[in-house]
Amino acid sequence: MKKIALITGATSGIGRATALRAAEIGYDLIITGRRQELLNELATEIRRQGREVLPLCFDIRKAEEVKKAVTDLEEKWQNIAVLVNNAGLAVGTSPIQEGIIDDWERMIDTNVKGLLYITREIAPLMIRNNNGHIVNIASIAGKEVYPGGNVYCATKHAVDALSKAMRTDMLKHNIKVTNIAPGMVETEFSIVRYKGDTEAAKNVYKGMTPLTNEDIADTIIFAITRPAHVCLNDIVIMPTAQANSRDVCRK
Ligand code: NDP
Ligand code: 8X3
């Protein structure tokens, strides 16, 4: 039987690499994001690998758009085996007293509410099949806090809590929930966080070797290819040069 994975935030970084790796191991893909051009490019690459792909362009912060995208799925795309809740972002590094409310809302609406909206639509499809695997991309920022990380850390702590809570709700439906908490990964993440300042983004990784999007994709693929009776609940993955949120060894 065809295996389908839905990956949110597939236009870049971790989501894009995961889509390509999943295609390599035989998954057909539903890929989502807001940038249609990038979705189309990725779709072409996936088709070149001989897999079927459905690009869905929507803003995950908008509950009605998420609901419509999933309700409109043709029958053949509804048997989703894996949901990777990856779409997310950090915006800004201000201390709490100088925080920009629009930045806070973008993070809360995307990282927490967006993840909830799509899970609310996909979980019933998995329950119908009494089978599925939800992979939530949290962060080391969901385990620890650091100066200027305030609201981003709060959203990722929420993801961490939701992974635990979903696992209890999904238990009787034979649906696995895996929480993945990476440290520094060089993607568009820091460019988004520093609002397009590529110099500031580059400095985040100065003098150290960060993780790559493919390191995280490999980890996700490992988690979703365990035997049916095995669930990896929680994976923390760090660059060797990063001990925790605050200690980074730079040469
Ligand atoms: P990228 O910026 O490279 O990718 C983020 C993805 O999220 C893009 O595809 C983007 O698509 C999508 N996205 C953002 N906002 C929305 C939205 N409103 N609606 C739909 N899609 C959206 O960053 P990463 O690959 O690094 O980030 C992926 C996940 O990994 C995030 O949840 C991040 O918090 C987490 N993470 C990242 C780490 C890092 O150091 N890079 C470390 C730990 C966790 P588009 O812009 O096309 O909408
Ligand atoms: C991204 C990792 O350390 O910038 O989630 O918060 S960190």
Short mmCIF file of C-alpha atoms and ligand atoms in Angstrom, two decimals:
data_model
loop_
_atom_site.label_atom_id
_atom_site.label_comp_id
_atom_site.label_asym_id
_atom_site.label_seq_id
_atom_site.Cartn_x
_atom_site.Cartn_y
_atom_site.Cartn_z
CA MET A 1 0.00 0.00 0.00
CA LYS A 2 1.11 3.58 -0.71
CA LYS A 3 2.58 5.41 2.27
CA ILE A 4 1.80 9.12 2.52
CA ALA A 5 3.64 11.70 4.63
CA LEU A 6 2.42 15.27 5.14
CA ILE A 7 5.21 17.69 5.95
CA THR A 8 4.44 21.27 6.98
CA GLY A 9 7.00 23.98 6.22
CA ALA A 10 8.52 22.03 3.34
CA THR A 11 9.65 25.05 1.30
CA SER A 12 12.94 25.31 3.17
CA GLY A 13 15.33 23.86 5.75
CA ILE A 14 14.36 20.81 7.78
CA GLY A 15 10.99 20.31 6.08
CA ARG A 16 12.45 20.34 2.57
CA ALA A 17 15.24 17.88 3.43
CA THR A 18 12.75 15.59 5.19
CA ALA A 19 10.43 15.57 2.17
CA LEU A 20 13.28 14.54 -0.11
CA ARG A 21 14.52 11.81 2.27
CA ALA A 22 10.96 10.48 2.72
CA ALA A 23 10.53 10.35 -1.06
CA GLU A 24 13.79 8.38 -1.29
CA ILE A 25 12.40 5.69 1.00
CA GLY A 26 9.13 5.39 -0.90
CA TYR A 27 6.70 7.88 0.63
CA ASP A 28 4.33 9.93 -1.49
CA LEU A 29 4.27 13.45 -0.13
CA ILE A 30 1.88 16.23 0.78
CA ILE A 31 4.08 19.30 1.13
CA THR A 32 2.92 22.62 2.60
CA GLY A 33 4.14 26.19 2.99
CA ARG A 34 3.27 29.71 1.89
CA ARG A 35 5.75 30.04 -1.00
CA GLN A 36 4.10 28.45 -4.02
CA GLU A 37 7.19 28.72 -6.28
CA LEU A 38 9.34 26.80 -3.79
CA LEU A 39 6.63 24.18 -3.31
CA ASN A 40 6.49 23.71 -7.08
CA GLU A 41 10.28 23.34 -7.33
CA LEU A 42 10.30 20.73 -4.58
CA ALA A 43 7.37 18.91 -6.16
CA THR A 44 9.33 18.65 -9.41
CA GLU A 45 12.31 17.13 -7.56
CA ILE A 46 10.10 14.63 -5.77
CA ARG A 47 8.39 13.58 -9.02
CA ARG A 48 11.84 13.07 -10.53
CA GLN A 49 12.36 10.47 -7.77
CA GLY A 50 9.28 8.66 -9.05
CA ARG A 51 6.99 9.58 -6.15
CA GLU A 52 3.61 11.31 -6.21
CA VAL A 53 3.35 14.71 -4.57
CA LEU A 54 0.61 17.16 -3.66
CA PRO A 55 1.76 20.72 -2.95
CA LEU A 56 -0.64 22.68 -0.73
CA CYS A 57 -0.03 26.39 -0.37
CA PHE A 58 -1.58 27.90 2.75
CA ASP A 59 -0.77 29.93 5.85
CA ILE A 60 -0.82 27.55 8.80
CA ARG A 61 -1.88 30.42 11.10
CA LYS A 62 -5.28 30.53 9.42
CA ALA A 63 -7.57 27.83 10.79
CA GLU A 64 -10.04 28.09 7.87
CA GLU A 65 -7.26 27.71 5.26
CA VAL A 66 -5.89 24.65 7.05
CA LYS A 67 -9.34 23.10 7.36
CA LYS A 68 -10.17 23.74 3.70
CA ALA A 69 -6.88 22.27 2.47
CA VAL A 70 -7.50 19.04 4.38
CA THR A 71 -11.26 18.77 3.70
CA ASP A 72 -10.58 19.19 -0.03
CA LEU A 73 -8.15 16.23 -0.10
CA GLU A 74 -9.13 13.58 -2.62
CA GLU A 75 -9.77 10.16 -1.09
CA LYS A 76 -6.40 8.81 -2.28
CA TRP A 77 -4.52 11.49 -0.30
CA GLN A 78 -6.43 10.96 2.94
CA ASN A 79 -4.55 7.90 4.22
CA ILE A 80 -1.79 9.91 5.82
CA ALA A 81 0.65 7.68 7.70
CA VAL A 82 3.03 10.38 8.93
CA LEU A 83 2.42 14.02 9.87
CA VAL A 84 5.57 16.08 10.41
CA ASN A 85 4.62 19.26 12.28
CA ASN A 86 7.64 21.28 11.23
CA ALA A 87 6.43 24.74 10.11
CA GLY A 88 7.68 27.25 12.63
CA LEU A 89 9.85 30.24 13.29
CA ALA A 90 11.55 32.54 15.75
CA VAL A 91 11.18 36.28 15.24
CA GLY A 92 13.44 38.67 17.13
CA THR A 93 15.67 38.37 20.19
CA SER A 94 14.35 41.25 22.32
CA PRO A 95 14.19 40.94 26.08
CA ILE A 96 10.64 40.64 27.34
CA GLN A 97 10.33 44.31 28.37
CA GLU A 98 11.13 45.41 24.81
CA GLY A 99 9.22 42.66 23.03
CA ILE A 100 7.37 43.44 19.80
CA ILE A 101 3.83 42.19 20.05
CA ASP A 102 3.57 41.38 16.34
CA ASP A 103 6.69 39.15 16.65
CA TRP A 104 5.13 37.37 19.63
CA GLU A 105 1.90 36.79 17.74
CA ARG A 106 3.68 35.42 14.67
CA MET A 107 5.50 32.87 16.83
CA ILE A 108 2.51 31.86 18.95
CA ASP A 109 0.17 31.68 15.94
CA THR A 110 2.58 29.61 13.84
CA ASN A 111 4.40 27.38 16.31
CA VAL A 112 1.51 26.59 18.63
CA LYS A 113 -1.83 27.41 17.00
CA GLY A 114 -0.76 26.34 13.49
CA LEU A 115 0.52 23.01 14.81
CA LEU A 116 -2.80 22.52 16.61
CA TYR A 117 -4.94 23.44 13.57
CA ILE A 118 -3.29 20.92 11.26
CA THR A 119 -3.15 18.20 13.90
CA ARG A 120 -6.87 18.71 14.57
CA GLU A 121 -7.58 17.96 10.89
CA ILE A 122 -5.15 15.08 10.32
CA ALA A 123 -5.52 13.13 13.59
CA PRO A 124 -9.12 12.02 12.77
CA LEU A 125 -7.89 10.63 9.41
CA MET A 126 -5.24 8.62 11.24
CA ILE A 127 -7.74 7.46 13.85
CA ARG A 128 -9.98 6.18 11.03
CA ASN A 129 -7.07 3.93 9.98
CA ASN A 130 -6.13 3.04 13.58
CA ASN A 131 -2.59 3.86 12.52
CA GLY A 132 -0.27 6.85 12.20
CA HIS A 133 2.77 8.74 13.42
CA ILE A 134 2.90 12.41 14.40
CA VAL A 135 6.37 13.97 14.55
CA ASN A 136 6.53 17.35 16.27
CA ILE A 137 9.59 19.51 15.63
CA ALA A 138 10.15 21.24 18.95
CA SER A 139 13.60 22.55 19.94
CA ILE A 140 16.23 22.66 22.66
CA ALA A 141 14.35 25.94 23.28
CA GLY A 142 11.47 23.73 24.41
CA LYS A 143 13.66 22.20 27.12
CA GLU A 144 15.62 25.25 28.29
CA VAL A 145 15.46 29.05 28.11
CA TYR A 146 18.03 31.70 27.18
CA PRO A 147 18.19 35.52 27.17
CA GLY A 148 16.05 36.96 24.38
CA GLY A 149 14.46 33.58 23.72
CA ASN A 150 11.39 34.25 25.90
CA VAL A 151 8.36 33.83 23.61
CA TYR A 152 10.07 31.47 21.15
CA CYS A 153 11.08 29.27 24.12
CA ALA A 154 7.52 29.44 25.45
CA THR A 155 6.11 28.25 22.11
CA LYS A 156 8.56 25.35 21.96
CA HIS A 157 7.86 24.41 25.60
CA ALA A 158 4.22 24.30 24.47
CA VAL A 159 5.13 21.96 21.60
CA ASP A 160 7.02 19.75 24.06
CA ALA A 161 3.95 19.62 26.33
CA LEU A 162 1.62 18.98 23.38
CA SER A 163 3.77 16.04 22.26
CA LYS A 164 3.35 14.45 25.69
CA ALA A 165 -0.36 15.26 25.82
CA MET A 166 -1.07 14.07 22.27
CA ARG A 167 0.66 10.80 23.06
CA THR A 168 -1.86 10.12 25.81
CA ASP A 169 -4.82 11.03 23.57
CA MET A 170 -3.50 8.97 20.65
CA LEU A 171 -2.55 5.92 22.74
CA LYS A 172 -5.71 3.92 22.20
CA HIS A 173 -5.67 4.72 18.47
CA ASN A 174 -2.26 3.13 17.81
CA ILE A 175 -0.78 6.48 16.78
CA LYS A 176 2.82 7.25 17.71
CA VAL A 177 3.94 10.74 18.74
CA THR A 178 7.62 11.66 18.50
CA ASN A 179 9.02 14.95 19.80
CA ILE A 180 12.27 16.11 18.20
CA ALA A 181 14.31 18.83 19.92
CA PRO A 182 17.25 20.08 17.86
CA GLY A 183 19.93 22.57 18.86
CA MET A 184 21.38 24.93 16.24
CA VAL A 185 20.59 23.95 12.65
CA GLU A 186 21.73 26.22 9.80
CA THR A 187 18.66 26.86 7.63
CA GLU A 188 16.66 30.02 6.88
CA PHE A 189 15.78 30.02 10.60
CA SER A 190 18.24 32.75 11.69
CA ILE A 191 17.59 34.87 8.58
CA VAL A 192 13.92 34.88 9.57
CA ARG A 193 14.75 35.51 13.23
CA TYR A 194 16.94 38.51 12.31
CA LYS A 195 14.35 39.75 9.81
CA GLY A 196 16.49 39.39 6.69
CA ASP A 197 19.83 40.52 8.22
CA THR A 198 22.01 37.82 6.67
CA GLU A 199 25.19 39.06 8.44
CA ALA A 200 23.57 38.68 11.86
CA ALA A 201 22.26 35.27 10.81
CA LYS A 202 25.71 34.12 9.70
CA ASN A 203 27.23 35.21 13.04
CA VAL A 204 24.97 32.78 14.91
CA TYR A 205 27.06 29.91 13.52
CA LYS A 206 30.43 31.68 13.50
CA GLY A 207 33.37 29.49 14.55
CA MET A 208 31.27 26.38 15.16
CA THR A 209 29.76 23.61 13.06
CA PRO A 210 25.95 23.64 13.34
CA LEU A 211 23.66 20.76 12.45
CA THR A 212 22.32 20.62 8.90
CA ASN A 213 18.74 20.18 7.75
CA GLU A 214 19.78 16.72 6.56
CA ASP A 215 20.94 15.71 10.05
CA ILE A 216 17.43 16.38 11.30
CA ALA A 217 15.82 14.74 8.26
CA ASP A 218 17.88 11.58 8.94
CA THR A 219 16.68 11.60 12.54
CA ILE A 220 13.04 11.94 11.48
CA ILE A 221 13.45 9.12 8.96
CA PHE A 222 15.03 6.93 11.67
CA ALA A 223 12.06 7.62 13.98
CA ILE A 224 9.40 6.83 11.36
CA THR A 225 11.07 3.61 10.23
CA ARG A 226 11.15 1.84 13.62
CA PRO A 227 9.07 -1.34 13.92
CA ALA A 228 5.36 -0.93 14.64
CA HIS A 229 5.77 -1.71 18.36
CA VAL A 230 8.54 0.91 18.90
CA CYS A 231 7.96 4.64 19.47
CA LEU A 232 10.80 7.12 20.02
CA ASN A 233 9.08 9.55 22.35
CA ASP A 234 11.62 12.33 22.61
CA ILE A 235 14.89 13.01 20.80
CA VAL A 236 17.31 15.84 21.70
CA ILE A 237 19.89 16.35 18.96
CA MET A 238 22.69 18.91 19.26
CA PRO A 239 25.78 19.97 17.34
CA THR A 240 28.87 18.48 19.03
CA ALA A 241 29.98 22.08 19.63
CA GLN A 242 26.80 22.99 21.57
CA ALA A 243 26.26 21.59 25.07
CA ASN A 244 22.96 23.35 25.78
CA SER A 245 21.11 26.56 24.84
CA ARG A 246 23.88 28.79 26.21
CA ASP A 247 27.20 26.94 25.95
CA VAL A 248 28.67 26.86 22.46
CA CYS A 249 32.34 26.16 21.74
CA ARG A 250 33.59 28.53 19.01
CA LYS A 251 37.10 28.33 17.52
P1 NDP B 1 13.24 27.51 7.87
O1 NDP B 1 13.00 28.96 8.07
O2 NDP B 1 14.30 27.11 6.89
O3 NDP B 1 11.88 26.75 7.51
C1 NDP B 1 10.67 27.09 8.15
C2 NDP B 1 9.51 26.53 7.35
O4 NDP B 1 8.29 26.87 8.04
C3 NDP B 1 9.42 27.12 5.95
O5 NDP B 1 9.15 26.10 5.03
C4 NDP B 1 8.24 28.08 6.04
O6 NDP B 1 7.53 28.11 4.81
C5 NDP B 1 7.36 27.39 7.11
N1 NDP B 1 6.46 28.36 7.72
C6 NDP B 1 6.78 29.41 8.51
N2 NDP B 1 5.68 30.13 8.80
C7 NDP B 1 4.64 29.53 8.15
C8 NDP B 1 3.25 29.81 8.04
N3 NDP B 1 2.68 30.87 8.66
N4 NDP B 1 2.48 28.98 7.30
C9 NDP B 1 3.03 27.92 6.68
N5 NDP B 1 4.33 27.60 6.74
C10 NDP B 1 5.13 28.40 7.47
O7 NDP B 1 13.62 26.95 9.33
P2 NDP B 1 13.91 25.46 9.88
O8 NDP B 1 13.88 24.46 8.82
O9 NDP B 1 15.13 25.57 10.71
O10 NDP B 1 12.68 25.31 10.87
C11 NDP B 1 11.80 24.21 10.88
C12 NDP B 1 11.35 23.94 12.30
O11 NDP B 1 12.48 23.56 13.08
C13 NDP B 1 10.74 25.15 13.02
O12 NDP B 1 9.61 24.71 13.75
C14 NDP B 1 11.85 25.60 13.96
O13 NDP B 1 11.34 26.26 15.09
C15 NDP B 1 12.47 24.26 14.30
N6 NDP B 1 13.83 24.31 14.82
C16 NDP B 1 14.81 24.94 14.09
C17 NDP B 1 16.09 24.97 14.61
C18 NDP B 1 17.19 25.70 13.92
O14 NDP B 1 18.21 26.02 14.59
N7 NDP B 1 17.10 25.96 12.62
C19 NDP B 1 16.42 24.31 15.89
C20 NDP B 1 15.31 23.69 16.54
C21 NDP B 1 14.06 23.67 16.00
P3 NDP B 1 6.98 29.45 4.08
O15 NDP B 1 7.89 30.57 4.47
O16 NDP B 1 7.03 29.09 2.63
O17 NDP B 1 5.61 29.59 4.59
C1 8X3 B 2 16.20 26.89 17.47
C2 8X3 B 2 17.35 26.64 18.36
O1 8X3 B 2 18.79 27.60 20.22
O2 8X3 B 2 18.05 29.13 18.46
O3 8X3 B 2 15.04 26.29 17.97
O4 8X3 B 2 16.52 28.35 20.11
S1 8X3 B 2 17.68 28.00 19.34
#
